[in-house]
Amino acid sequence: MTKRNTAQRRHAILAYVNAEGEVSVETLAQRFDFSEVTIRKDLATLEKSGLLLRRHGGAVPLPVELLDGTLKVSAAKRAIAAAAAQRLPEHSRIIIDSGTTTSAMIPELDGKTGLVVMTNSLAVANALHALEREPILLMTGGTWDPHSESFQGQVAEAVLRRYDFDQLFIGADGIDLERGTTTFNELLGLSRVMAEVAREVVVLVEADKIGRRIPNLELPWGSIDTLITDHRLEPAQRQAIEAHAVEVVTVTVDESESRR
């Protein structure tokens, strides 16, 4: 195959990922009639060029907020994070998982006293350390996963099992209305242990992710207590989630702040 044909295929893959929002390696291999090994090489090249982001088992478009070189948090994420922080009593022991929505909680914690926070994310740890009223910080340790930018593995799971927590705050790549939270990440063990050692599991997710049926089930509905999302949640979706005995909290988003 010529370099020209390779470039054309990669251009087509990028266009398809951007159009679909999230695509698995298997789907791309079937669509473009190439081996999964070749598709993974294509995705690696496209990610290295700064054109998309790889996830375990697939790829997602490069977020618009990253295109100008700065990380911005959407108004919906900020509103969801603020609502999550409001549910947090002082002197709580909590887990904050890696992710942009969970990370948006950090500024909201500055007025809280007596917090103990466990995280597997260096970004979350650094943000907590920068707070004027810094909580007691615990790190899981473990094996660094560059795709999720967090620590994973058996060491991290063993550390978590030595503690108990009041709440876990965790995001999701998608919400399957029948099964629970879904993700591209194939490293699922730590998320499930986090849920096991917390008395309340709170999922933070924007409404546009609800209904996404990504292959990897992360947390089943039976492990989730509360879901916080934005006002774009459809009534039928809310009813389906509440049917699993999950409390649903919706926040109103000021659209004028979406580009702040």
mmCIF file with all atom_site columns, N, CA and C in Angstrom, residues 41-70:
data_model
loop_
_atom_site.group_PDB
_atom_site.id
_atom_site.type_symbol
_atom_site.label_atom_id
_atom_site.label_alt_id
_atom_site.label_comp_id
_atom_site.label_asym_id
_atom_site.label_entity_id
_atom_site.label_seq_id
_atom_site.pdbx_PDB_ins_code
_atom_site.Cartn_x
_atom_site.Cartn_y
_atom_site.Cartn_z
_atom_site.occupancy
_atom_site.B_iso_or_equiv
_atom_site.pdbx_formal_charge
_atom_site.auth_seq_id
_atom_site.auth_comp_id
_atom_site.auth_asym_id
_atom_site.auth_atom_id
_atom_site.pdbx_PDB_model_num
ATOM 1  N N  . LYS A 1 41 ? -2.247  1.060  14.813 1.00 0.00 ? 41 LYS A N  1
ATOM 2  C CA . LYS A 1 41 ? -1.108  1.879  14.371 1.00 0.00 ? 41 LYS A CA 1
ATOM 3  C C  . LYS A 1 41 ? -1.593  3.213  13.820 1.00 0.00 ? 41 LYS A C  1
ATOM 4  N N  . ASP A 1 42 ? -2.703  3.170  13.060 1.00 0.00 ? 42 ASP A N  1
ATOM 5  C CA . ASP A 1 42 ? -3.278  4.415  12.528 1.00 0.00 ? 42 ASP A CA 1
ATOM 6  C C  . ASP A 1 42 ? -3.698  5.344  13.661 1.00 0.00 ? 42 ASP A C  1
ATOM 7  N N  . LEU A 1 43 ? -4.364  4.786  14.663 1.00 0.00 ? 43 LEU A N  1
ATOM 8  C CA . LEU A 1 43 ? -4.826  5.604  15.780 1.00 0.00 ? 43 LEU A CA 1
ATOM 9  C C  . LEU A 1 43 ? -3.656  6.178  16.566 1.00 0.00 ? 43 LEU A C  1
ATOM 10 N N  . ALA A 1 44 ? -2.595  5.378  16.719 1.00 0.00 ? 44 ALA A N  1
ATOM 11 C CA . ALA A 1 44 ? -1.408  5.863  17.430 1.00 0.00 ? 44 ALA A CA 1
ATOM 12 C C  . ALA A 1 44 ? -0.781  7.044  16.693 1.00 0.00 ? 44 ALA A C  1
ATOM 13 N N  . THR A 1 45 ? -0.722  6.938  15.368 1.00 0.00 ? 45 THR A N  1
ATOM 14 C CA . THR A 1 45 ? -0.164  8.027  14.564 1.00 0.00 ? 45 THR A CA 1
ATOM 15 C C  . THR A 1 45 ? -1.027  9.274  14.638 1.00 0.00 ? 45 THR A C  1
ATOM 16 N N  . LEU A 1 46 ? -2.337  9.093  14.564 1.00 0.00 ? 46 LEU A N  1
ATOM 17 C CA . LEU A 1 46 ? -3.258  10.233 14.627 1.00 0.00 ? 46 LEU A CA 1
ATOM 18 C C  . LEU A 1 46 ? -3.207  10.908 15.996 1.00 0.00 ? 46 LEU A C  1
ATOM 19 N N  . GLU A 1 47 ? -3.076  10.102 17.052 1.00 0.00 ? 47 GLU A N  1
ATOM 20 C CA . GLU A 1 47 ? -2.971  10.696 18.387 1.00 0.00 ? 47 GLU A CA 1
ATOM 21 C C  . GLU A 1 47 ? -1.657  11.447 18.529 1.00 0.00 ? 47 GLU A C  1
ATOM 22 N N  . LYS A 1 48 ? -0.563  10.873 18.026 1.00 0.00 ? 48 LYS A N  1
ATOM 23 C CA . LYS A 1 48 ? 0.740   11.527 18.102 1.00 0.00 ? 48 LYS A CA 1
ATOM 24 C C  . LYS A 1 48 ? 0.727   12.856 17.365 1.00 0.00 ? 48 LYS A C  1
ATOM 25 N N  . SER A 1 49 ? -0.093  12.933 16.310 1.00 0.00 ? 49 SER A N  1
ATOM 26 C CA . SER A 1 49 ? -0.223  14.171 15.540 1.00 0.00 ? 49 SER A CA 1
ATOM 27 C C  . SER A 1 49 ? -1.186  15.163 16.183 1.00 0.00 ? 49 SER A C  1
ATOM 28 N N  . GLY A 1 50 ? -1.788  14.757 17.325 1.00 0.00 ? 50 GLY A N  1
ATOM 29 C CA . GLY A 1 50 ? -2.691  15.657 18.038 1.00 0.00 ? 50 GLY A CA 1
ATOM 30 C C  . GLY A 1 50 ? -4.050  15.793 17.396 1.00 0.00 ? 50 GLY A C  1
ATOM 31 N N  . LEU A 1 51 ? -4.526  14.722 16.709 1.00 0.00 ? 51 LEU A N  1
ATOM 32 C CA . LEU A 1 51 ? -5.779  14.804 15.967 1.00 0.00 ? 51 LEU A CA 1
ATOM 33 C C  . LEU A 1 51 ? -6.936  14.064 16.625 1.00 0.00 ? 51 LEU A C  1
ATOM 34 N N  . LEU A 1 52 ? -6.630  13.136 17.537 1.00 0.00 ? 52 LEU A N  1
ATOM 35 C CA . LEU A 1 52 ? -7.669  12.435 18.297 1.00 0.00 ? 52 LEU A CA 1
ATOM 36 C C  . LEU A 1 52 ? -7.050  11.904 19.573 1.00 0.00 ? 52 LEU A C  1
ATOM 37 N N  . LEU A 1 53 ? -7.872  11.275 20.405 1.00 0.00 ? 53 LEU A N  1
ATOM 38 C CA . LEU A 1 53 ? -7.398  10.669 21.646 1.00 0.00 ? 53 LEU A CA 1
ATOM 39 C C  . LEU A 1 53 ? -7.732  9.187  21.636 1.00 0.00 ? 53 LEU A C  1
ATOM 40 N N  . ARG A 1 54 ? -6.738  8.369  21.909 1.00 0.00 ? 54 ARG A N  1
ATOM 41 C CA . ARG A 1 54 ? -6.991  6.934  22.015 1.00 0.00 ? 54 ARG A CA 1
ATOM 42 C C  . ARG A 1 54 ? -7.550  6.591  23.386 1.00 0.00 ? 54 ARG A C  1
ATOM 43 N N  . ARG A 1 55 ? -8.406  5.585  23.403 1.00 0.00 ? 55 ARG A N  1
ATOM 44 C CA . ARG A 1 55 ? -8.904  4.982  24.626 1.00 0.00 ? 55 ARG A CA 1
ATOM 45 C C  . ARG A 1 55 ? -8.725  3.479  24.482 1.00 0.00 ? 55 ARG A C  1
ATOM 46 N N  . HIS A 1 56 ? -8.744  2.764  25.596 1.00 0.00 ? 56 HIS A N  1
ATOM 47 C CA . HIS A 1 56 ? -8.607  1.313  25.510 1.00 0.00 ? 56 HIS A CA 1
ATOM 48 C C  . HIS A 1 56 ? -9.713  0.753  24.634 1.00 0.00 ? 56 HIS A C  1
ATOM 49 N N  . GLY A 1 57 ? -9.319  0.112  23.558 1.00 0.00 ? 57 GLY A N  1
ATOM 50 C CA . GLY A 1 57 ? -10.289 -0.503 22.672 1.00 0.00 ? 57 GLY A CA 1
ATOM 51 C C  . GLY A 1 57 ? -10.872 0.420  21.629 1.00 0.00 ? 57 GLY A C  1
ATOM 52 N N  . GLY A 1 58 ? -10.401 1.678  21.532 1.00 0.00 ? 58 GLY A N  1
ATOM 53 C CA . GLY A 1 58 ? -10.976 2.584  20.546 1.00 0.00 ? 58 GLY A CA 1
ATOM 54 C C  . GLY A 1 58 ? -10.372 3.970  20.589 1.00 0.00 ? 58 GLY A C  1
ATOM 55 N N  . ALA A 1 59 ? -11.143 4.935  20.097 1.00 0.00 ? 59 ALA A N  1
ATOM 56 C CA . ALA A 1 59 ? -10.674 6.319  20.035 1.00 0.00 ? 59 ALA A CA 1
ATOM 57 C C  . ALA A 1 59 ? -11.860 7.265  20.147 1.00 0.00 ? 59 ALA A C  1
ATOM 58 N N  . VAL A 1 60 ? -11.571 8.485  20.592 1.00 0.00 ? 60 VAL A N  1
ATOM 59 C CA . VAL A 1 60 ? -12.582 9.539  20.692 1.00 0.00 ? 60 VAL A CA 1
ATOM 60 C C  . VAL A 1 60 ? -12.014 10.795 20.049 1.00 0.00 ? 60 VAL A C  1
ATOM 61 N N  . PRO A 1 61 ? -12.876 11.707 19.609 1.00 0.00 ? 61 PRO A N  1
ATOM 62 C CA . PRO A 1 61 ? -12.382 12.950 19.005 1.00 0.00 ? 61 PRO A CA 1
ATOM 63 C C  . PRO A 1 61 ? -11.608 13.785 20.011 1.00 0.00 ? 61 PRO A C  1
ATOM 64 N N  . LEU A 1 62 ? -10.718 14.591 19.512 1.00 0.00 ? 62 LEU A N  1
ATOM 65 C CA . LEU A 1 62 ? -10.029 15.546 20.366 1.00 0.00 ? 62 LEU A CA 1
ATOM 66 C C  . LEU A 1 62 ? -11.039 16.578 20.823 1.00 0.00 ? 62 LEU A C  1
ATOM 67 N N  . PRO A 1 63 ? -11.195 16.755 22.147 1.00 0.00 ? 63 PRO A N  1
ATOM 68 C CA . PRO A 1 63 ? -12.169 17.742 22.631 1.00 0.00 ? 63 PRO A CA 1
ATOM 69 C C  . PRO A 1 63 ? -11.895 19.131 22.074 1.00 0.00 ? 63 PRO A C  1
ATOM 70 N N  . VAL A 1 64 ? -12.954 19.831 21.748 1.00 0.00 ? 64 VAL A N  1
ATOM 71 C CA . VAL A 1 64 ? -12.809 21.175 21.196 1.00 0.00 ? 64 VAL A CA 1
ATOM 72 C C  . VAL A 1 64 ? -12.029 22.074 22.139 1.00 0.00 ? 64 VAL A C  1
ATOM 73 N N  . GLU A 1 65 ? -12.218 21.863 23.463 1.00 0.00 ? 65 GLU A N  1
ATOM 74 C CA . GLU A 1 65 ? -11.554 22.742 24.413 1.00 0.00 ? 65 GLU A CA 1
ATOM 75 C C  . GLU A 1 65 ? -10.048 22.553 24.434 1.00 0.00 ? 65 GLU A C  1
ATOM 76 N N  . LEU A 1 66 ? -9.543  21.456 23.800 1.00 0.00 ? 66 LEU A N  1
ATOM 77 C CA . LEU A 1 66 ? -8.110  21.248 23.760 1.00 0.00 ? 66 LEU A CA 1
ATOM 78 C C  . LEU A 1 66 ? -7.471  21.811 22.494 1.00 0.00 ? 66 LEU A C  1
ATOM 79 N N  . LEU A 1 67 ? -8.274  22.219 21.531 1.00 0.00 ? 67 LEU A N  1
ATOM 80 C CA . LEU A 1 67 ? -7.723  22.613 20.249 1.00 0.00 ? 67 LEU A CA 1
ATOM 81 C C  . LEU A 1 67 ? -6.901  23.887 20.326 1.00 0.00 ? 67 LEU A C  1
ATOM 82 N N  . ASP A 1 68 ? -7.168  24.746 21.305 1.00 0.00 ? 68 ASP A N  1
ATOM 83 C CA . ASP A 1 68 ? -6.376  25.964 21.418 1.00 0.00 ? 68 ASP A CA 1
ATOM 84 C C  . ASP A 1 68 ? -5.239  25.815 22.420 1.00 0.00 ? 68 ASP A C  1
ATOM 85 N N  . GLY A 1 69 ? -5.004  24.555 22.867 1.00 0.00 ? 69 GLY A N  1
ATOM 86 C CA . GLY A 1 69 ? -3.877  24.288 23.738 1.00 0.00 ? 69 GLY A CA 1
ATOM 87 C C  . GLY A 1 69 ? -4.164  24.490 25.210 1.00 0.00 ? 69 GLY A C  1
ATOM 88 N N  . THR A 1 70 ? -5.362  24.865 25.559 1.00 0.00 ? 70 THR A N  1
ATOM 89 C CA . THR A 1 70 ? -5.703  25.058 26.961 1.00 0.00 ? 70 THR A CA 1
ATOM 90 C C  . THR A 1 70 ? -6.876  24.169 27.316 1.00 0.00 ? 70 THR A C  1
#
